[in-house]
Amino acid sequence: MSDTDADAASTAESNALRTPIVAVLGHVDHGKTTLLDKIRGSAVSEGEAGAITQHIGATAVPLDTVSEMAGDLVDPTDFDLPGLLFIDTPGHHSFTTLRSRGGALADIAVVVVDVNDGFQPQTIEALEILQRTGTPFVVAANKIDTTPGWNPNEGMPIQATYEQQSGNARSRLDENLYEIIGDLSDEGFSADLYWRVQNFTKNVGVVPISAITSEGIPDLLAVLMGLSQRYMKEQMAVDVTGPGAGTVLEVKDERGFGATVDVVLYDGSIRADDQIVVGGIDGPIVTDVRALLQPRPNAEIRVEKRFDKVEEVRAAAGIKVAAPELDDAMAGAPIRVVRDRDLDDVIDEVEAELAEIQVSTEEEGVVVKADTLGSLEAMANALREAEVPILRAEVGDIAPRDVAVASTANEEKHRVILGFNVDVLSNAETELDESEVKLFDDDVIYQLIEEYEGFVEDLERAQQETVLDKIVRPCRFRILEDHVFRQSDPAVVGVEVLSGTLKNNQNVVKWEGNEPTRVGQLSGIQEQGEDVSEARSGTRVSVAIDGPTVGRQIDEGDELWIELPEKHAKILEQELSDDIPADELEALTSYLDKHRKRDPFWGK
């Protein structure tokens, strides 16, 4: 081979197109895992066992296998991309929030929805994250085979199998599909069945599938390949020989290797002797690759040798990296290969990417824990929108020190830990039980925030009620004619409550012109012969008033008021006006008006 040939080969190699990274998201029971198993399994059963490679946290499906499964829908000669890399780390429904250089790690996503069940909170959350990161996606409407009267046609494209169904089964499926299209429209996406979509950048394609019978899977693969080829070819151009860049999926202890990181590599390559920089809890970690590990093919897995060591991996791929000092590495953090670059530059690059995700914190607020950097960022964004201040935000499980930090908050509503997709370490359980700290945990961000907001509302309501209990409430009432039961010591008269709440043991005033005169104190209320502590607007009761004599200070037909201390009137008007009934507010307003005729600033 001449030098020019060698140069041409290496240039071709360095300008290779990488596999697009596909994230599969959706609600827990809607069939994400079954779908991935089906894509893997049918490729294996096609006798293509070698064609599918199981990576760490990802499955690579080469173009030939895609074309084999998609039949006439995919002609391999139309494509330059090498295939599809499906991310399938279990439990990573927060996966879309994993990042690569500021965007989502996934190039494209499939949102799996149960066609009978429609949208669920996790579906909506997945859509919100995709919208925020600008990740293109298609919706796989799964479980079409459960439509009443459906006759399955194993592995057939959707339109062909649809044509073979009874009118009844078709209209039932149509109904469900249009409901999903309607749900998407409610979330702000213009959507249609994929074969009707002209422009996938403006409209979302819905692909009806069954992960059990493989119907529609040819269409799904064809749409994913077509979208990637058409809209992402530029993004897929990478220098596979350049220094690798990736994102940490998980940090795991492996027997014989210590702490390792599962990584999705989206650019360049990583080799067994590379120096790497990884984002850690306390900043970048600089270390050397000890081994690159790939899972062994299923057929040969023996417990003691679950991994094969490899010398080099090129993007896009999932790989386990074993290296010293990875204990503090963080899920969602960047990993960079140094190779021929200046180490300080690479450290700066990792630091800059970590800084982008730094959550701004306040002096007072809640403690937030999340499973990855990306989901931490998504939590922080959602809390900022809900105007909830954050005292501390970190990646990782809930530890005793989180409880200690949360317990120092001044306000009860901030003595809280919000945990997204994380566990509570056993030694933190005890601390939680013994402290006043409240833990909220959920695996749907907006549900977590709703739970917390509900808790704050209850707290505030309880606090308002306590304040209301201690405060004098406004009331206007009238002495009824022919209802004087005793003239004095105390005067006992029948009254009608005109507005507000009449409570026992309060002072009573009578307005003469613009001057209120205190006439006595309420010392008892009876309704139909029974003692009561209060009477609401519209009721008639008999009351005992210490102090006045009927015929002198008070008389039949008089309008009386409960005396409001100025401080109480101010609190009622400024803080509690939403918490008191309309008639009480009316009594308050007229009481304030009377005072303000005399002194415009009374109660302000």
XYZ file of C-alpha atoms in Angstrom:
604
model
C 0.000 0.000 0.000
C 1.482 3.372 -0.958
C 1.646 6.281 1.511
C -1.184 8.106 -0.241
C -3.395 5.019 0.052
C -2.605 4.796 3.758
C -3.374 8.505 4.206
C -6.636 8.177 2.313
C -7.619 5.187 4.465
C -6.886 7.009 7.707
C -8.739 10.137 6.510
C -11.723 8.038 5.576
C -11.512 6.404 8.966
C -11.194 9.678 10.856
C -14.271 11.079 9.086
C -16.403 8.047 9.837
C -20.098 8.374 10.626
C -20.950 7.058 14.064
C -24.072 5.183 15.073
C -26.920 7.429 16.273
C -27.731 6.933 19.973
C -31.385 6.053 20.546
C -32.980 6.399 23.993
C -36.121 4.417 24.742
C -38.383 6.133 27.270
C -41.875 5.921 28.617
C -43.986 4.663 31.475
C -42.760 1.668 33.486
C -45.292 -0.907 32.259
C -45.721 0.259 28.721
C -43.223 -2.156 27.162
C -39.828 -0.437 26.861
C -37.854 -3.528 27.900
C -39.991 -5.914 25.846
C -39.426 -3.736 22.794
C -35.638 -3.789 23.212
C -35.653 -7.522 23.954
C -37.689 -8.044 20.796
C -35.283 -6.030 18.646
C -32.362 -7.999 20.102
C -34.154 -11.344 20.028
C -35.507 -11.218 16.502
C -32.088 -10.286 15.204
C -30.678 -13.319 16.979
C -33.427 -15.594 15.680
C -32.790 -14.338 12.135
C -29.550 -16.292 12.542
C -27.678 -13.022 12.900
C -26.372 -13.851 16.350
C -23.053 -12.150 15.722
C -24.668 -9.079 14.251
C -26.016 -7.655 17.466
C -23.466 -6.598 20.011
C -24.405 -6.229 23.582
C -22.552 -3.236 24.981
C -22.583 -1.981 28.531
C -25.954 -0.266 28.917
C -26.496 -0.272 25.155
C -27.267 -2.553 22.215
C -25.760 -1.989 18.778
C -27.929 -3.037 15.826
C -25.971 -2.764 12.553
C -27.598 -1.494 9.365
C -27.737 -4.957 7.721
C -29.676 -6.344 10.678
C -32.008 -3.323 10.684
C -32.618 -3.875 6.995
C -33.175 -7.635 7.535
C -35.818 -6.898 10.204
C -37.446 -4.005 8.357
C -37.705 -5.927 5.065
C -38.671 -3.724 2.107
C -38.933 -0.635 4.293
C -35.137 -0.223 4.568
C -32.798 -0.489 1.614
C -29.258 -0.543 3.077
C -27.846 1.173 -0.015
C -29.794 4.334 0.903
C -27.879 4.782 4.141
C -24.358 5.824 5.151
C -24.983 5.449 8.889
C -23.712 2.187 10.404
C -26.924 1.282 12.269
C -28.530 2.193 15.601
C -27.266 2.116 19.189
C -30.136 1.627 21.642
C -29.513 2.751 25.206
C -31.150 0.302 27.518
C -29.733 0.783 30.961
C -32.483 -0.482 33.231
C -34.013 2.084 35.522
C -32.632 4.975 33.532
C -35.906 6.524 32.666
C -34.108 9.665 33.754
C -31.774 8.860 30.920
C -32.880 11.674 28.673
C -31.489 14.058 31.221
C -27.986 12.624 30.733
C -26.030 15.083 28.692
C -23.320 15.315 26.105
C -21.683 18.711 25.749
C -24.736 20.611 26.833
C -27.347 18.653 24.864
C -29.091 15.368 25.586
C -26.850 12.330 25.240
C -29.423 10.619 23.020
C -29.541 11.844 19.415
C -33.062 10.575 18.968
C -35.672 9.004 21.221
C -38.564 6.564 21.146
C -41.367 7.305 23.605
C -43.242 4.050 24.243
C -46.944 4.472 25.100
C -49.461 1.717 25.809
C -52.101 2.268 23.122
C -54.898 1.298 25.542
C -53.599 3.275 28.473
C -52.590 6.541 26.829
C -50.392 9.118 28.484
C -49.151 8.610 32.042
C -47.116 11.023 34.226
C -43.814 9.461 33.125
C -44.777 9.827 29.466
C -45.504 13.527 29.946
C -42.269 13.986 31.860
C -40.286 12.288 29.072
C -41.892 14.637 26.525
C -41.082 17.719 28.615
C -37.425 16.698 28.846
C -37.223 15.941 25.111
C -38.771 19.314 24.371
C -36.324 21.101 26.650
C -33.256 19.370 25.200
C -34.585 19.644 21.640
C -34.205 15.896 21.035
C -36.198 14.622 18.034
C -38.437 11.647 18.839
C -41.098 9.284 17.589
C -43.928 7.787 19.617
C -44.282 3.996 19.556
C -47.949 3.186 20.288
C -47.385 -0.278 21.746
C -49.648 -3.305 22.433
C -51.763 -3.024 19.268
C -52.084 -6.839 19.469
C -54.349 -6.404 22.542
C -56.978 -4.572 20.454
C -60.189 -6.684 20.705
C -60.549 -8.843 17.574
C -56.933 -8.315 16.408
C -55.351 -11.073 14.276
C -51.578 -10.862 14.648
C -49.199 -11.142 11.667
C -45.767 -11.774 13.164
C -43.185 -9.135 12.190
C -45.337 -7.505 9.490
C -45.159 -3.741 8.740
C -48.084 -1.881 10.278
C -49.987 -0.895 7.159
C -49.898 -4.434 5.743
C -51.178 -6.023 8.978
C -53.745 -3.223 9.450
C -55.226 -3.969 5.996
C -55.816 -7.571 7.090
C -57.836 -6.695 10.231
C -61.620 -6.631 10.562
C -63.369 -3.251 10.332
C -64.199 -3.538 13.996
C -60.613 -4.069 15.161
C -59.436 -1.250 12.884
C -61.896 1.311 14.219
C -61.029 0.382 17.816
C -57.332 0.843 17.125
C -57.998 4.111 15.243
C -59.876 5.464 18.234
C -56.942 4.729 20.570
C -54.394 6.136 18.129
C -56.326 9.385 17.707
C -56.521 9.701 21.452
C -52.706 9.528 21.619
C -52.420 12.104 18.818
C -54.818 14.301 20.841
C -52.731 13.828 24.007
C -49.633 14.909 22.090
C -51.443 17.964 20.856
C -52.427 18.821 24.473
C -48.715 18.727 25.317
C -47.973 21.138 22.476
C -46.821 18.702 19.755
C -48.340 18.472 16.317
C -48.496 14.719 15.580
C -49.868 12.219 13.088
C -49.446 8.610 12.038
C -45.898 8.430 10.754
C -46.692 7.709 7.089
C -48.687 10.948 6.928
C -45.878 13.101 8.306
C -44.080 15.122 5.621
C -41.674 17.025 7.812
C -40.402 15.258 10.923
C -38.786 18.452 12.249
C -42.241 20.017 12.658
C -44.437 16.990 13.366
C -44.118 13.956 15.595
C -44.640 10.590 13.925
C -46.722 7.984 15.773
C -45.776 4.375 14.936
C -48.299 1.685 15.991
C -46.387 -1.440 17.119
C -46.579 -4.615 19.148
C -43.443 -5.534 21.081
C -44.891 -9.051 21.452
C -45.760 -9.881 17.811
C -43.166 -7.487 16.256
C -45.893 -5.929 14.103
C -44.862 -2.372 13.270
C -41.274 -2.915 14.465
C -40.070 -2.807 10.815
C -41.698 0.647 10.577
C -40.140 1.844 13.826
C -36.632 0.842 12.722
C -37.192 2.370 9.278
C -38.365 5.678 10.797
C -35.403 5.809 13.225
C -32.917 5.100 10.425
C -34.611 7.563 8.062
C -34.741 10.371 10.633
C -31.109 9.859 11.637
C -29.892 9.744 8.047
C -31.922 12.759 6.982
C -31.505 15.145 9.877
C -28.417 14.043 11.758
C -25.804 13.072 9.276
C -23.652 16.104 10.170
C -23.866 15.355 13.890
C -22.789 11.755 13.254
C -19.524 12.738 11.588
C -16.830 11.997 14.176
C -13.140 11.353 14.172
C -13.153 7.793 15.481
C -9.392 7.895 15.962
C -9.526 11.115 18.044
C -9.545 11.222 21.857
C -12.849 9.882 23.180
C -15.668 11.859 24.796
C -18.501 10.204 26.670
C -21.012 10.392 29.491
C -21.023 8.286 32.663
C -24.195 6.187 32.990
C -23.494 4.505 36.306
C -20.753 4.025 38.861
C -20.552 0.372 39.971
C -18.304 -1.798 42.082
C -17.142 -4.885 40.167
C -15.446 -7.826 41.797
C -11.766 -7.789 40.988
C -11.854 -4.254 39.560
C -13.170 -2.014 42.362
C -15.166 1.058 41.310
C -15.844 1.148 37.562
C -17.881 3.490 35.358
C -20.362 2.453 32.689
C -19.909 4.929 29.879
C -21.593 5.780 26.597
C -18.901 6.999 24.233
C -20.311 9.423 21.640
C -17.124 10.732 20.050
C -13.637 9.458 19.253
C -12.134 6.370 20.814
C -10.876 5.117 24.164
C -7.922 2.722 24.544
C -6.744 0.467 27.321
C -3.718 2.654 28.101
C -5.379 6.110 27.922
C -5.267 8.784 30.591
C -8.794 10.020 31.306
C -10.547 12.860 33.153
C -13.921 12.045 34.745
C -16.390 14.403 36.446
C -16.550 13.670 40.180
C -18.463 14.834 43.230
C -15.657 17.209 44.227
C -14.483 18.116 40.721
C -12.569 16.351 37.914
C -10.778 13.039 38.644
C -7.600 12.346 36.635
C -6.780 8.645 36.312
C -5.492 5.941 33.915
C -7.617 3.256 32.261
C -6.773 -0.112 33.790
C -9.140 -2.151 31.589
C -11.958 -1.685 29.080
C -14.644 -4.297 29.637
C -17.437 -5.493 27.384
C -20.099 -8.020 28.382
C -19.516 -11.511 27.007
C -22.083 -12.802 24.529
C -24.967 -14.494 26.403
C -24.054 -17.929 25.194
C -20.733 -17.919 27.009
C -21.423 -16.035 30.198
C -19.856 -17.822 33.132
C -20.231 -16.109 36.442
C -16.541 -15.699 37.123
C -15.831 -14.180 33.702
C -18.671 -11.847 32.867
C -16.534 -9.482 30.797
C -14.082 -9.610 27.953
C -11.211 -7.133 27.998
C -10.884 -5.090 24.818
C -8.009 -2.898 23.650
C -9.996 -0.097 22.012
C -13.605 1.059 21.593
C -14.848 3.586 19.044
C -17.938 5.824 19.157
C -20.758 5.243 19.490
C -20.541 2.485 22.063
C -21.284 1.501 25.629
C -18.237 0.364 27.609
C -17.247 -0.315 31.213
C -14.059 1.474 32.233
C -12.032 0.161 35.159
C -9.562 2.667 36.606
C -8.235 3.670 40.042
C -9.962 6.388 42.092
C -13.370 6.241 40.460
C -15.288 6.003 43.786
C -16.375 9.635 43.581
C -17.265 9.636 39.869
C -20.781 10.897 39.175
C -23.564 9.469 37.023
C -24.242 11.892 34.186
C -20.772 13.466 34.355
C -18.468 13.864 31.349
C -15.535 11.535 30.700
C -12.711 12.672 28.388
C -9.643 10.944 26.982
C -6.491 13.102 27.268
C -4.173 11.405 24.749
C -2.152 14.065 22.832
C -3.860 17.077 24.442
C -2.704 19.212 27.331
C -4.016 17.709 30.585
C -4.957 21.121 32.050
C -7.040 21.912 28.961
C -8.972 18.664 29.348
C -9.511 19.310 33.079
C -10.815 22.806 32.198
C -13.173 21.296 29.620
C -14.613 18.837 32.169
C -14.839 21.596 34.782
C -16.671 23.873 32.357
C -19.191 21.147 31.586
C -19.702 20.429 35.300
C -20.077 24.167 35.986
C -22.851 24.405 33.384
C -24.812 21.986 35.534
C -23.980 23.690 38.827
C -27.222 24.386 40.606
C -27.436 27.835 42.132
C -28.218 27.564 45.835
C -29.634 29.897 48.480
C -28.925 30.480 52.174
C -32.238 28.849 53.061
C -34.096 26.143 51.130
C -34.577 22.410 50.568
C -31.982 19.646 50.046
C -32.171 17.914 46.642
C -30.659 14.545 45.710
C -30.912 12.925 42.266
C -29.471 9.896 40.498
C -27.593 11.692 37.719
C -26.263 15.145 36.969
C -28.819 15.563 34.217
C -31.774 14.696 36.439
C -30.365 16.980 39.147
C -30.357 19.762 36.572
C -33.917 18.913 35.496
C -35.014 18.956 39.176
C -33.341 22.333 39.725
C -35.067 23.795 36.655
C -38.457 22.506 37.783
C -37.946 23.807 41.343
C -36.862 27.193 40.025
C -40.090 27.382 37.998
C -42.061 26.454 41.132
C -40.111 29.146 43.061
C -38.767 26.645 45.601
C -35.335 27.693 46.925
C -32.552 25.052 47.061
C -30.036 24.940 49.899
C -27.992 22.054 48.553
C -28.213 19.850 45.437
C -26.105 16.750 44.827
C -25.964 13.500 42.904
C -26.201 10.330 44.974
C -28.230 8.412 47.532
C -29.559 10.076 50.679
C -26.860 10.012 53.364
C -26.819 11.043 57.063
C -25.180 14.372 56.245
C -28.128 15.304 53.997
C -30.440 14.795 56.977
C -28.098 16.868 59.151
C -28.041 19.727 56.613
C -31.839 19.661 56.113
C -32.492 19.701 59.868
C -30.724 23.069 60.271
C -33.381 24.957 58.245
C -35.221 27.701 60.121
C -38.599 27.040 58.532
C -40.427 23.734 58.723
C -41.199 23.849 54.967
C -37.446 23.783 54.257
C -36.641 20.899 56.644
C -37.107 18.684 53.643
C -35.140 16.369 51.354
C -36.432 15.862 47.810
C -35.025 12.640 46.342
C -35.369 11.783 42.652
C -34.744 8.150 41.769
C -32.364 7.601 44.710
C -32.217 5.251 47.710
C -31.886 6.104 51.388
C -28.682 4.656 52.870
C -29.489 2.478 55.898
C -27.619 4.730 58.359
C -29.617 7.715 57.076
C -32.935 5.885 57.730
C -32.343 6.088 61.504
C -31.362 9.747 61.303
C -34.558 10.492 59.335
C -36.749 8.715 61.894
C -35.197 10.656 64.757
C -35.202 14.079 63.096
C -37.930 16.485 62.028
C -36.798 16.208 58.415
C -39.416 15.099 55.902
C -38.398 13.051 52.878
C -40.238 13.174 49.560
C -39.113 10.702 46.909
C -40.522 9.852 43.508
C -39.314 8.871 40.060
C -41.381 11.487 38.241
C -40.035 14.991 38.767
C -43.254 16.924 38.541
C -45.091 14.510 40.852
C -42.305 14.955 43.395
C -42.715 18.726 43.234
C -46.516 18.479 43.413
C -46.231 16.331 46.567
C -43.916 18.893 48.121
C -46.142 21.823 47.143
C -49.138 20.012 48.677
C -47.168 19.595 51.909
C -46.273 23.322 51.977
C -49.912 24.284 51.331
C -51.086 22.086 54.231
C -48.418 23.609 56.468
C -49.371 27.141 55.534
C -53.067 26.381 55.972
C -52.375 24.970 59.446
C -50.299 28.059 60.309
C -53.080 30.389 59.045
C -55.641 28.450 61.061
C -53.539 28.812 64.201
C -53.282 32.551 63.560
C -57.027 32.743 62.838
C -57.789 30.927 66.091
C -55.878 33.532 68.059
C -57.299 36.508 66.235
C -60.507 38.415 66.990
C -62.937 37.936 64.116
C -65.198 40.726 62.777
C -68.937 40.507 63.441
C -72.012 42.749 63.134
C -75.199 41.753 64.941
C -78.542 43.272 65.926
C -80.639 43.085 69.106
C -84.065 41.695 68.165
C -87.206 43.520 69.247
C -89.211 41.796 72.025
C -86.255 39.587 72.862
C -84.976 41.113 76.092
C -84.743 38.289 78.638
C -82.852 40.241 81.312
C -82.043 43.987 81.658
C -78.569 43.748 83.267
C -75.889 41.832 85.278
C -75.534 40.443 82.604
C -77.977 41.756 80.027
C -79.471 38.743 78.181
C -80.963 39.484 74.757
C -81.872 37.703 71.533
C -79.720 38.770 68.537
C -79.437 38.077 64.818
C -75.907 37.713 63.410
C -75.864 39.920 60.278
C -72.324 39.196 59.052
C -69.172 37.595 60.387
C -68.648 35.178 63.266
C -69.873 35.903 66.787
C -67.467 34.441 69.363
C -67.665 34.314 73.115
C -65.504 36.430 75.503
C -65.059 39.340 73.068
C -65.647 43.053 73.668
C -68.789 44.613 72.190
C -68.947 48.173 70.749
C -71.681 50.418 69.460
C -70.976 53.134 66.884
C -72.279 56.598 67.605
C -71.449 58.735 64.590
C -67.764 58.003 63.869
C -66.943 56.953 67.425
C -67.055 53.361 68.663
C -68.068 53.071 72.337
C -67.329 49.899 74.237
C -70.567 48.766 75.907
C -69.514 45.498 77.530
C -68.180 41.965 77.037
C -69.874 38.872 75.613
C -70.005 36.262 78.356
C -72.232 33.556 76.855
C -73.984 32.415 73.656
C -76.933 30.022 73.580
C -78.569 28.499 70.550
C -81.897 26.759 71.219
C -81.042 26.484 74.900
C -77.577 24.938 74.298
C -74.320 26.731 75.106
C -72.216 27.318 71.943
C -68.807 28.968 71.491
C -69.649 30.806 68.270
C -72.498 31.719 65.922
C -72.212 32.282 62.171
C -73.892 34.859 59.978
C -77.638 34.342 59.495
C -78.263 32.620 62.843
C -80.366 33.882 65.783
C -79.027 33.239 69.295
C -79.429 34.639 72.791
C -76.343 36.301 74.275
C -75.260 37.457 77.713
C -73.405 40.808 77.764
C -71.596 41.888 80.934
C -71.674 45.642 81.591
C -74.626 47.393 79.929
C -78.232 47.779 80.949
C -80.918 47.399 78.275
C -82.691 50.737 77.875
C -79.569 52.745 78.745
C -76.306 51.769 76.953
C -78.054 49.330 74.577
C -81.589 48.931 73.299
C -83.825 46.719 71.172
C -83.079 47.153 67.455
C -79.490 48.381 68.135
C -76.690 47.330 65.769
C -73.660 46.125 67.731
C -70.154 45.079 66.667
C -67.404 42.931 68.074
C -64.494 45.264 68.883
C -61.488 44.584 66.624
C -58.055 45.495 67.989
C -56.252 47.558 65.338
C -53.402 45.014 64.999
C -55.899 42.187 64.369
C -57.812 44.253 61.793
C -54.509 44.841 59.943
C -53.564 41.116 59.903
C -57.053 40.162 58.723
C -57.030 42.687 55.895
C -53.444 42.184 54.735
C -52.749 38.502 55.299
C -55.906 36.545 55.914
C -58.503 38.152 53.675
C -58.441 35.038 51.421
C -58.979 32.726 54.382
C -62.146 34.218 55.871
C -65.715 33.832 54.552
C -67.153 36.568 52.298
C -69.641 37.821 54.922
C -66.831 38.161 57.482
C -64.796 40.115 54.946
C -67.826 42.367 54.434
C -68.082 42.976 58.217
C -64.331 43.713 58.300
C -64.543 46.169 55.396
C -67.423 48.153 56.872
C -65.717 48.186 60.314
C -62.497 49.528 58.704
C -64.489 52.082 56.663
C -66.135 53.440 59.823
C -62.756 53.820 61.566
C -61.081 55.324 58.512
C -63.671 58.080 58.222
C -62.210 59.289 61.509
C -58.571 58.179 60.963
C -57.663 57.289 57.326
C -54.617 55.267 58.481
C -56.375 53.092 61.042
C -55.344 49.437 60.697
C -52.818 50.120 57.887
